[in-house]
PDB file of C-alpha atoms in Angstrom:
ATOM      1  CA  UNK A  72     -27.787  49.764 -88.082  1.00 74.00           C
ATOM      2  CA  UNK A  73     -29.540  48.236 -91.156  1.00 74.00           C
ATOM      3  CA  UNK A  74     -32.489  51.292 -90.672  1.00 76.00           C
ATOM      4  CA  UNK A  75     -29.707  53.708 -90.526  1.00 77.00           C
ATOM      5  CA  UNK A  76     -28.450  52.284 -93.956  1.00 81.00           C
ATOM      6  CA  UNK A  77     -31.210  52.036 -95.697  1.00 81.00           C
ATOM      7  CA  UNK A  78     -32.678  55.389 -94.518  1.00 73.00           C
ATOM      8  CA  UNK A  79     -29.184  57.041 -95.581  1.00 78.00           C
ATOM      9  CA  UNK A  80     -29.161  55.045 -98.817  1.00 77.00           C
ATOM     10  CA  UNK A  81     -32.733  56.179 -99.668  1.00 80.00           C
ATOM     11  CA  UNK A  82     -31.944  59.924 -98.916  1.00 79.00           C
ATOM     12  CA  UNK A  83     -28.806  60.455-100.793  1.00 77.00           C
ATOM     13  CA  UNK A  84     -30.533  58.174-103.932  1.00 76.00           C
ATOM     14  CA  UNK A  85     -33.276  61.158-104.125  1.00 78.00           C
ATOM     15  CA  UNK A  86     -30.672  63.964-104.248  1.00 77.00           C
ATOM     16  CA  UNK A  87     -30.491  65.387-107.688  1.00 77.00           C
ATOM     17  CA  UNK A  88     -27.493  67.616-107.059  1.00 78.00           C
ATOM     18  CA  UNK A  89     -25.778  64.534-105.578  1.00 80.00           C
ATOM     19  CA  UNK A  90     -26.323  62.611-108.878  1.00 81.00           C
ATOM     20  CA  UNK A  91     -24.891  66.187-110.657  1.00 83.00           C
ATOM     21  CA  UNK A  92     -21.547  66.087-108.800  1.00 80.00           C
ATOM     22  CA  UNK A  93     -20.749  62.408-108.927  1.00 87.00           C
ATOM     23  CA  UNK A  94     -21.675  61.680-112.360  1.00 89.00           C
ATOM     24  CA  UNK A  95     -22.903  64.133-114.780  1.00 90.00           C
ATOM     25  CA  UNK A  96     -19.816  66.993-113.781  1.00 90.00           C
ATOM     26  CA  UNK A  97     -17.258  63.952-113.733  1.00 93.00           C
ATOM     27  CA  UNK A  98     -18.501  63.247-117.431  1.00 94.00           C
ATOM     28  CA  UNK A  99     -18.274  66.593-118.372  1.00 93.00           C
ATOM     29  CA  UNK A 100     -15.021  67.537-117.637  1.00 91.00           C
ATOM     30  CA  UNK A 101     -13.570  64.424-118.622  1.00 92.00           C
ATOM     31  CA  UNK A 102     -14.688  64.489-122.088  1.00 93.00           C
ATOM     32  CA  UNK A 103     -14.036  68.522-122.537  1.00 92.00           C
ATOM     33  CA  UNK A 104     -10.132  68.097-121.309  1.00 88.00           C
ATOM     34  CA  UNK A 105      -9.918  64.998-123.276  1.00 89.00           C
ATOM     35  CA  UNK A 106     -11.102  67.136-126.343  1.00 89.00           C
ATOM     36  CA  UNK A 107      -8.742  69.756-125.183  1.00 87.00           C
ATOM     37  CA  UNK A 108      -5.814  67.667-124.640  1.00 83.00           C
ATOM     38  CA  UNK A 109      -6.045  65.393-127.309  1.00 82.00           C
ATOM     39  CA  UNK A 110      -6.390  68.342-130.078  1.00 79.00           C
ATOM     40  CA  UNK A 111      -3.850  67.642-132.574  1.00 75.00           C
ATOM     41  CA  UNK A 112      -2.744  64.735-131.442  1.00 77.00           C
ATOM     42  CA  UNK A 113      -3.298  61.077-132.680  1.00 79.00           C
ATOM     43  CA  UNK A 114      -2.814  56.872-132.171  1.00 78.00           C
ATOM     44  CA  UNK A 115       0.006  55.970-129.134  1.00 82.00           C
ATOM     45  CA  UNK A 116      -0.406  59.868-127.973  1.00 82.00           C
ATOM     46  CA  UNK A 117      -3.862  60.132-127.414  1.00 85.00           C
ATOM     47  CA  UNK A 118      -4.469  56.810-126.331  1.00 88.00           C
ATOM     48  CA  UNK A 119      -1.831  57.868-123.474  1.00 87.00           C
ATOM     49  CA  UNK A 120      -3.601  60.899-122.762  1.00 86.00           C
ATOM     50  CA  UNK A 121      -7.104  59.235-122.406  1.00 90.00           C
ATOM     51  CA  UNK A 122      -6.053  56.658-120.276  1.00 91.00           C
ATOM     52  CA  UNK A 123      -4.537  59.074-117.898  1.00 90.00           C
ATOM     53  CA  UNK A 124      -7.588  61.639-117.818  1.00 91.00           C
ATOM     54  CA  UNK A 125      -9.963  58.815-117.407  1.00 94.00           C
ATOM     55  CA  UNK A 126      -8.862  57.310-114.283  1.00 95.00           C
ATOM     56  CA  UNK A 127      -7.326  60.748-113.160  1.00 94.00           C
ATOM     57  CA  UNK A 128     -10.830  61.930-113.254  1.00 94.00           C
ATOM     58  CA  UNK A 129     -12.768  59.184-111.808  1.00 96.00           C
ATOM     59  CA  UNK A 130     -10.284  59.257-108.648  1.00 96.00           C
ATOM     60  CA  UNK A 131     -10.320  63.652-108.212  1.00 95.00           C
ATOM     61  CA  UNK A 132     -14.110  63.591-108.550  1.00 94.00           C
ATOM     62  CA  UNK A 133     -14.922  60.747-105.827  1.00 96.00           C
ATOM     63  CA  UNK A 134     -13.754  62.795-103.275  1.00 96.00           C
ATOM     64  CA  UNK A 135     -16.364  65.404-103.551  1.00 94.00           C
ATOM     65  CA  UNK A 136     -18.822  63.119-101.928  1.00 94.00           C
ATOM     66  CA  UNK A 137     -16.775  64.434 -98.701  1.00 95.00           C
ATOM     67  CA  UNK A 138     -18.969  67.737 -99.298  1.00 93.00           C
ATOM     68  CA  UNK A 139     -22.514  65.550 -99.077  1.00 92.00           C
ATOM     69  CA  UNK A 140     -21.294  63.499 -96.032  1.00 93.00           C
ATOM     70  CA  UNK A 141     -20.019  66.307 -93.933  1.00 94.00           C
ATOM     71  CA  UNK A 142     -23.512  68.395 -94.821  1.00 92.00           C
ATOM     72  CA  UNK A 143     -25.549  65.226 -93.916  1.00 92.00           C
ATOM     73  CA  UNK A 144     -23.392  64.843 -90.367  1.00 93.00           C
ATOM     74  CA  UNK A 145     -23.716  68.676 -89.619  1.00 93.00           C
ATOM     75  CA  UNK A 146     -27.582  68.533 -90.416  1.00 90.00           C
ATOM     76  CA  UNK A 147     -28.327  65.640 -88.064  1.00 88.00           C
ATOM     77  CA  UNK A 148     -26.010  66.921 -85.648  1.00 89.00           C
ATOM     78  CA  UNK A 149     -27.944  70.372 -85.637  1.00 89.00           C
ATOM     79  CA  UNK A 150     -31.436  69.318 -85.666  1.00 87.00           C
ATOM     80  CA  UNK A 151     -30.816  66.766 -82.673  1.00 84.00           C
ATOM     81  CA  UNK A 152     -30.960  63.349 -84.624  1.00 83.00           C
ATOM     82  CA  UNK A 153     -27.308  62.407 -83.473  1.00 83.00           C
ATOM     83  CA  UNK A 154     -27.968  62.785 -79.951  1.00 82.00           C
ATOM     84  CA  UNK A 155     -31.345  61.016 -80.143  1.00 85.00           C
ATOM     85  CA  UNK A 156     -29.858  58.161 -81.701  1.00 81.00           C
ATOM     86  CA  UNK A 157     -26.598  58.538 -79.470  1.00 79.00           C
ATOM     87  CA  UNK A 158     -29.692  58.090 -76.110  1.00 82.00           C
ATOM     88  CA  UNK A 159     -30.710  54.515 -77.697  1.00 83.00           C
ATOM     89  CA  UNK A 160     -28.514  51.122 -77.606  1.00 82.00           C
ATOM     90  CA  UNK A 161     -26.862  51.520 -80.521  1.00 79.00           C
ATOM     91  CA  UNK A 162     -23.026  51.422 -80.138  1.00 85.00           C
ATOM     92  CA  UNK A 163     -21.334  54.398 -81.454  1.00 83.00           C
ATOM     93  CA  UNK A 164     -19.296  52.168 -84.185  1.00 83.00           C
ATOM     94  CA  UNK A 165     -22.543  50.787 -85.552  1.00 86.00           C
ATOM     95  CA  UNK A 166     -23.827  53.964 -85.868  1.00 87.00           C
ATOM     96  CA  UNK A 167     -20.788  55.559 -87.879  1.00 90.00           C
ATOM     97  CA  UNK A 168     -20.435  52.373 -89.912  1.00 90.00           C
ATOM     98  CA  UNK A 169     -24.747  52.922 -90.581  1.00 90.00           C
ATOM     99  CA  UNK A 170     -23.894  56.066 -92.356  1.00 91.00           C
ATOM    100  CA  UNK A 171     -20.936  55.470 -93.580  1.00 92.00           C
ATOM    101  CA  UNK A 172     -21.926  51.750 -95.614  1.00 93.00           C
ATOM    102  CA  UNK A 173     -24.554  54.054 -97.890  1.00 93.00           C
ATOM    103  CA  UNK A 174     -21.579  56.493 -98.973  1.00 95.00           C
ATOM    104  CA  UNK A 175     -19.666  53.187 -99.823  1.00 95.00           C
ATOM    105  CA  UNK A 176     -22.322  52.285-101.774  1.00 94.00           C
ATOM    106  CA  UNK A 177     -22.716  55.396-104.303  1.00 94.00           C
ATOM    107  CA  UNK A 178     -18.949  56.163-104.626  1.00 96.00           C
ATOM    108  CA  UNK A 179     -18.173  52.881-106.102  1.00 96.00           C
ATOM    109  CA  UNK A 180     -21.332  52.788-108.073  1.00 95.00           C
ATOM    110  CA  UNK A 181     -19.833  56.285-109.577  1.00 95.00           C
ATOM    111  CA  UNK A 182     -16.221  54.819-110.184  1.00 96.00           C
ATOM    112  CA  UNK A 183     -18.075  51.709-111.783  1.00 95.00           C
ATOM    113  CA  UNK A 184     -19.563  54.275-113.951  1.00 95.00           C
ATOM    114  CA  UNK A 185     -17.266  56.572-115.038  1.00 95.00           C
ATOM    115  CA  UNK A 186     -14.661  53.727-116.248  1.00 95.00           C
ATOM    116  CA  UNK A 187     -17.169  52.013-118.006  1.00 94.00           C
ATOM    117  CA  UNK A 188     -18.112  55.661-119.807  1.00 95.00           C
ATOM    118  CA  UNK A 189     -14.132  55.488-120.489  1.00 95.00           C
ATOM    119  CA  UNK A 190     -14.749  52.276-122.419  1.00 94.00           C
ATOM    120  CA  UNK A 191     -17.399  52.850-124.400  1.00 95.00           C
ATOM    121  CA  UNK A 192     -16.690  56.540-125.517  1.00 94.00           C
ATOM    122  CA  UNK A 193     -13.378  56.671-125.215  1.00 93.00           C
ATOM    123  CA  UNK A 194     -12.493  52.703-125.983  1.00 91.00           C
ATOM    124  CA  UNK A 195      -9.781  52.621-123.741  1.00 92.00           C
ATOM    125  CA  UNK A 196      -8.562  49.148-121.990  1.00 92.00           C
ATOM    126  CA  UNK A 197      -9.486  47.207-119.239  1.00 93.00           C
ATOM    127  CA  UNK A 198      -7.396  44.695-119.131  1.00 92.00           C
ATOM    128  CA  UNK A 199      -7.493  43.329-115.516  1.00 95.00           C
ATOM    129  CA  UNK A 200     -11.106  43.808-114.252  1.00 94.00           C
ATOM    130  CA  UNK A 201     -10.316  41.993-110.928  1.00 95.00           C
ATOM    131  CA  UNK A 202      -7.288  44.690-110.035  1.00 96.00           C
ATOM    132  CA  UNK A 203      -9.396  47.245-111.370  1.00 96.00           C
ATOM    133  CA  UNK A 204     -12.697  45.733-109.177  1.00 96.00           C
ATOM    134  CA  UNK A 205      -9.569  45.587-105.839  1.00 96.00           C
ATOM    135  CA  UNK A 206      -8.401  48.933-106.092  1.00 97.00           C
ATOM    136  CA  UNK A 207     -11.741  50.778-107.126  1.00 97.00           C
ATOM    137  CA  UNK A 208     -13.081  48.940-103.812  1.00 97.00           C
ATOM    138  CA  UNK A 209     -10.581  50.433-101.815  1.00 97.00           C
ATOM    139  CA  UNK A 210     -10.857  53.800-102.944  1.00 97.00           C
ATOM    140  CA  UNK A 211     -14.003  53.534-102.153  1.00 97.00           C
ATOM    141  CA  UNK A 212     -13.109  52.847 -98.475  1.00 97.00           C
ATOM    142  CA  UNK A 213     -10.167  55.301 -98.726  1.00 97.00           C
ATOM    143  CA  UNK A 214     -12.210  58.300 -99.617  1.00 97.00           C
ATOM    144  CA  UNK A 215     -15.467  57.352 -97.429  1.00 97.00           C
ATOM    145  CA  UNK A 216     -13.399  57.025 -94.417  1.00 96.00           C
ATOM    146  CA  UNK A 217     -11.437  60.475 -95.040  1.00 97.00           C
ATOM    147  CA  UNK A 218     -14.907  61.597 -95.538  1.00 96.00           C
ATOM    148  CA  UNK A 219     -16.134  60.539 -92.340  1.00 96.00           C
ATOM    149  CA  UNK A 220     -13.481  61.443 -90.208  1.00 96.00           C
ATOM    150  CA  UNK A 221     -13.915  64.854 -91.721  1.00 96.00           C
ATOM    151  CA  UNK A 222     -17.272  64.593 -91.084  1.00 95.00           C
ATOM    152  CA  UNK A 223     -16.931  64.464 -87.229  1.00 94.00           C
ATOM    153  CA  UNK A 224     -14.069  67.259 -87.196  1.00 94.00           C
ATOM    154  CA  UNK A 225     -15.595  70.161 -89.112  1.00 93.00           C
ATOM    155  CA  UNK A 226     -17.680  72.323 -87.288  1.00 90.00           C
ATOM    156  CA  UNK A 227     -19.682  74.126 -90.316  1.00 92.00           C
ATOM    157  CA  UNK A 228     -20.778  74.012 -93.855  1.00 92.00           C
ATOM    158  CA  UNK A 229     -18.420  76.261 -95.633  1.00 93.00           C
ATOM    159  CA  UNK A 230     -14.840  74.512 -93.516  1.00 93.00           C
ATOM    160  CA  UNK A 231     -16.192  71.240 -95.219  1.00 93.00           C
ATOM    161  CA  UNK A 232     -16.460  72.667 -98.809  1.00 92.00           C
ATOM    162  CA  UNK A 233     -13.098  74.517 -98.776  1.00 94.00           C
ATOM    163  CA  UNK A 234     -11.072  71.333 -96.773  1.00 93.00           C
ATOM    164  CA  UNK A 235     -12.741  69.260 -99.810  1.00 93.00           C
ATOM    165  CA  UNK A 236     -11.466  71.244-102.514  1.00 92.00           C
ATOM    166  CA  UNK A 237      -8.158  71.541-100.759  1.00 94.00           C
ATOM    167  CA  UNK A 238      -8.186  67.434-100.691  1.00 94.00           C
ATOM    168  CA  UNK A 239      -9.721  66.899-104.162  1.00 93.00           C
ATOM    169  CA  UNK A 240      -8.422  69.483-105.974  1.00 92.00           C
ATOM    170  CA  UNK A 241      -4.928  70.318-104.442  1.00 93.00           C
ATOM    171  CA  UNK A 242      -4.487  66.460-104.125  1.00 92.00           C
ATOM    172  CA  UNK A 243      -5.209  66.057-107.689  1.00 92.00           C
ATOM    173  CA  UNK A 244      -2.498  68.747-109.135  1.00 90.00           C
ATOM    174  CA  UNK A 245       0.288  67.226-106.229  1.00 92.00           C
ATOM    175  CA  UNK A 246      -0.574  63.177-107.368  1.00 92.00           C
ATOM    176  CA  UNK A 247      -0.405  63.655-111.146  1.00 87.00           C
ATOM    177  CA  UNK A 248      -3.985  63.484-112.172  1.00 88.00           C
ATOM    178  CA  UNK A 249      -4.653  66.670-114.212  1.00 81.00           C
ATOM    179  CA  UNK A 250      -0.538  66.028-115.943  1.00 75.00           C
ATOM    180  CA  UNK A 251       1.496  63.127-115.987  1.00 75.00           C
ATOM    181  CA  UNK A 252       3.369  62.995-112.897  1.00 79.00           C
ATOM    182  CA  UNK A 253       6.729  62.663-114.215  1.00 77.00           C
ATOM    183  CA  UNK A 254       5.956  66.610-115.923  1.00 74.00           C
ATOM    184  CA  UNK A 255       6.097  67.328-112.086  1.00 79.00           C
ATOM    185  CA  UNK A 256       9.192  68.841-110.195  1.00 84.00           C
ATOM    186  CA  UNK A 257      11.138  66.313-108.699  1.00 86.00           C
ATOM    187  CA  UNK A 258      10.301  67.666-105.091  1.00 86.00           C
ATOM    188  CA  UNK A 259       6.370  67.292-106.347  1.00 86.00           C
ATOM    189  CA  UNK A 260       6.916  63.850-107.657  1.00 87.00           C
ATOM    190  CA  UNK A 261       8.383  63.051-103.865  1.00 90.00           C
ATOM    191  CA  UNK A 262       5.463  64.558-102.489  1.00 90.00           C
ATOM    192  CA  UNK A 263       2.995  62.524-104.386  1.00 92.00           C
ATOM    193  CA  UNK A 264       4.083  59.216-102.561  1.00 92.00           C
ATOM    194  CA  UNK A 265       2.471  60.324 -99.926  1.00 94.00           C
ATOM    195  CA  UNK A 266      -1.087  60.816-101.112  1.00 96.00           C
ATOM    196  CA  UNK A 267      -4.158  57.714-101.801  1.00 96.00           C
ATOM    197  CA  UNK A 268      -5.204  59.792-105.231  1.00 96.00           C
ATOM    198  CA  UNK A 269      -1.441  58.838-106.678  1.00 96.00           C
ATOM    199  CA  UNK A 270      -1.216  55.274-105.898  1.00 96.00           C
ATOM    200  CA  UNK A 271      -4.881  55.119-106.596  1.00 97.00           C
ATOM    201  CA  UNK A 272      -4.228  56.319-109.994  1.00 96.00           C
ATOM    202  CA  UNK A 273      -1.313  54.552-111.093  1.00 94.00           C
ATOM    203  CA  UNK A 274      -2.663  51.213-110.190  1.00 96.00           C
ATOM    204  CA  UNK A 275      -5.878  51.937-112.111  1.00 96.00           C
ATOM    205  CA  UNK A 276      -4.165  52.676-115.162  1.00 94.00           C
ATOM    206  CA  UNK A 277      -1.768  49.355-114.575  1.00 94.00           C
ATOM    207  CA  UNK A 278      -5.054  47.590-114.339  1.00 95.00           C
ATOM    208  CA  UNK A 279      -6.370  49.181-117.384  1.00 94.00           C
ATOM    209  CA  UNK A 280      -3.564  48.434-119.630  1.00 92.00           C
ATOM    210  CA  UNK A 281      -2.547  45.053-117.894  1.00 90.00           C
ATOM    211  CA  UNK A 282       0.798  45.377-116.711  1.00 87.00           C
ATOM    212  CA  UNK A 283      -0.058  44.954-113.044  1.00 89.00           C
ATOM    213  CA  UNK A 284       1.587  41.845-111.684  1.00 89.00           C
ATOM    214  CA  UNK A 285       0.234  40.852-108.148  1.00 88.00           C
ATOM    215  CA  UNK A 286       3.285  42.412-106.577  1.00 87.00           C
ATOM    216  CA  UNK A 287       2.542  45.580-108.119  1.00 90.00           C
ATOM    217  CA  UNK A 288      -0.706  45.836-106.350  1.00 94.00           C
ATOM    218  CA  UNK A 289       0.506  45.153-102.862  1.00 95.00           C
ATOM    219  CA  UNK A 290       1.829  48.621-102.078  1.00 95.00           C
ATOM    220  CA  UNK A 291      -1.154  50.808-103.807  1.00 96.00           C
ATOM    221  CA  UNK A 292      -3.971  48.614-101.735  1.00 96.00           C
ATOM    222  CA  UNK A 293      -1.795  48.761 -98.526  1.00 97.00           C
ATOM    223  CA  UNK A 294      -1.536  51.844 -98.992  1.00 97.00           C
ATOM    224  CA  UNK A 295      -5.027  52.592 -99.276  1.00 97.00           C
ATOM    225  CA  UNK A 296      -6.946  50.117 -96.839  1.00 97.00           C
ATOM    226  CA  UNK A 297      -3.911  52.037 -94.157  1.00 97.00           C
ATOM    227  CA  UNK A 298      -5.032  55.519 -95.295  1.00 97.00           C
ATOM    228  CA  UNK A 299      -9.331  54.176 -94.691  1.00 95.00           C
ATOM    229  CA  UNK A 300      -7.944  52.145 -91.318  1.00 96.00           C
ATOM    230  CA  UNK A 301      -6.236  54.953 -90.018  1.00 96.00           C
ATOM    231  CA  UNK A 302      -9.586  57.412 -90.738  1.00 95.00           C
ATOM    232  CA  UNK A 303     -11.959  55.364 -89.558  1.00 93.00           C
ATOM    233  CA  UNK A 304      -9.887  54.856 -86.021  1.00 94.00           C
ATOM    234  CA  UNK A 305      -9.549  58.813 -85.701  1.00 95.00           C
ATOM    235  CA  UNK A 306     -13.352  58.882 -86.286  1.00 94.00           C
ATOM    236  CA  UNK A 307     -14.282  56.613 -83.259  1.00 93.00           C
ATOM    237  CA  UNK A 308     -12.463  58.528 -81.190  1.00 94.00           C
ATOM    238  CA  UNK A 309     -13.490  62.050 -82.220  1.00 93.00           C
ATOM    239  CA  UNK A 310     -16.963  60.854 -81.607  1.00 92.00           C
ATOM    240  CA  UNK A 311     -17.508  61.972 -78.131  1.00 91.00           C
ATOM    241  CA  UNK A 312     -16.754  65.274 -78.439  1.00 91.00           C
ATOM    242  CA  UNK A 313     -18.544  65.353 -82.100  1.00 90.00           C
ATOM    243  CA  UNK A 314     -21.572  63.895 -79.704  1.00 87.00           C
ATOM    244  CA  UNK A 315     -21.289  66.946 -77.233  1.00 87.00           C
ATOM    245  CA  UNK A 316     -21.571  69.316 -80.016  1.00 85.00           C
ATOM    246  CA  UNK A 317     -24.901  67.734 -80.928  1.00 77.00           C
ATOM    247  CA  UNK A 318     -28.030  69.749 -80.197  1.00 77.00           C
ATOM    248  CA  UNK A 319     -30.655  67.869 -77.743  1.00 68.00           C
TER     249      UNK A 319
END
């Protein structure tokens, strides 16, 4: 498992475009709508806006590493590297937890990153860096696990980019993260309960400016750790039939 991890960690380190999407297109659009929304606006106002956009950001953009993980699954599915490993002793778990670890790795490296970008541009609090350290670590497990259950379920390339902008992009409108939530309808508002990227985001920005009580972090990490629990379960059992699929 530990050659599967490294090998996985290695390989995704030397992609360029990966380094593009996690942190230098997260930086980007965070500082043009800050600029955007901020324009006009000064002290309490802005500071409110900034420390919504900032986290909102940082928790839309980390799902995009779905896109990378189902490409890498498809590719060793296709060229017969699944089904070679799948002929050794390896249990199955070991090997979805050997490329899963290395995704772990680089999406909270890029949440680490873009919140401390947040405080040194932008200035904005971080108040409680052990809350903030909890919840960005299950995020990390949230989003890695959707993105390996995905992973095992879509069949091509092009189903994994357009179920990744439905997640990432239609989760981010229905939890709040482009526009304060309570701007939302009420039946949108409802709806947002249900998602990781809401509770995700509200306890990050609790964390930032330091109103979290340990109480108030119970619910968003349950909630979180039951959405990466839940994904990583499906994904053992889809397995199999992701293992027939493989060529060789």
């Amino acid at each position: 498992m530990r050659s599967i991890i490294s090998f996985e960690l290695l390989k995704n380190l030397q992609d360029r475009g990966l380094l593009f999407w996690m942190l230098l297109l997260p930086i980007l659009f965070t500082v043009l709508f800050i600029s955007v929304f901020t324009s006009g606006t000064e002290g309490v106002a802005r500071e409110q806006v900034i420390l919504s956009i900032v986290p909102g950001y940082t928790v839309m953009f980390v799902f995009f590493i779905i896109i990378t993980m189902i490409a890498n699954f498809i590719k060793d599915r296709e060229l017969g590297m699944t089904a070679r490993i799948a002929s050794t002793p390896l249990p199955a778990y070991k090997y979805l937890l050997g490329k899963w670890i290395p995704y772990m790795y680089i999406v909270f490296v890029q949440i680490i990153v873009l919140l401390f970008f947040g405080k040194l541009v932008y200035d904005i609090p971080l108040e409680q860096p052990l809350f903030l350290l909890l919840i960005s670590v299950l995020l990390t497990f949230t989003v890695t696990g959707i993105g390996l259950v995905l992973s095992l379920l879509v069949k091509t390339n092009n189903m994994g980019i357009a179920m990744t902008q439905v997640i990432a992009l239609g989760g981010a409108v229905l939890s709040g993260l482009w526009m304060p939530i309570d701007m939302m309808p009420s039946f949108i508002q409802t709806l947002s309960k249900f998602l990781p990227q809401y509770w995700a985001h509200q306890a990050l920005q609790q964390g930032m400016e330091g109103s979290m009580q340990i109480s108030d972090i119970l619910l968003p990490a349950s909630i979180l750790f039951i959405y990466g629990f839940i994904a990583f379960t499906i994904a053992i059992l889809r397995y199999p039939a992701f293992l027939k699929m493989a060529r060789g």
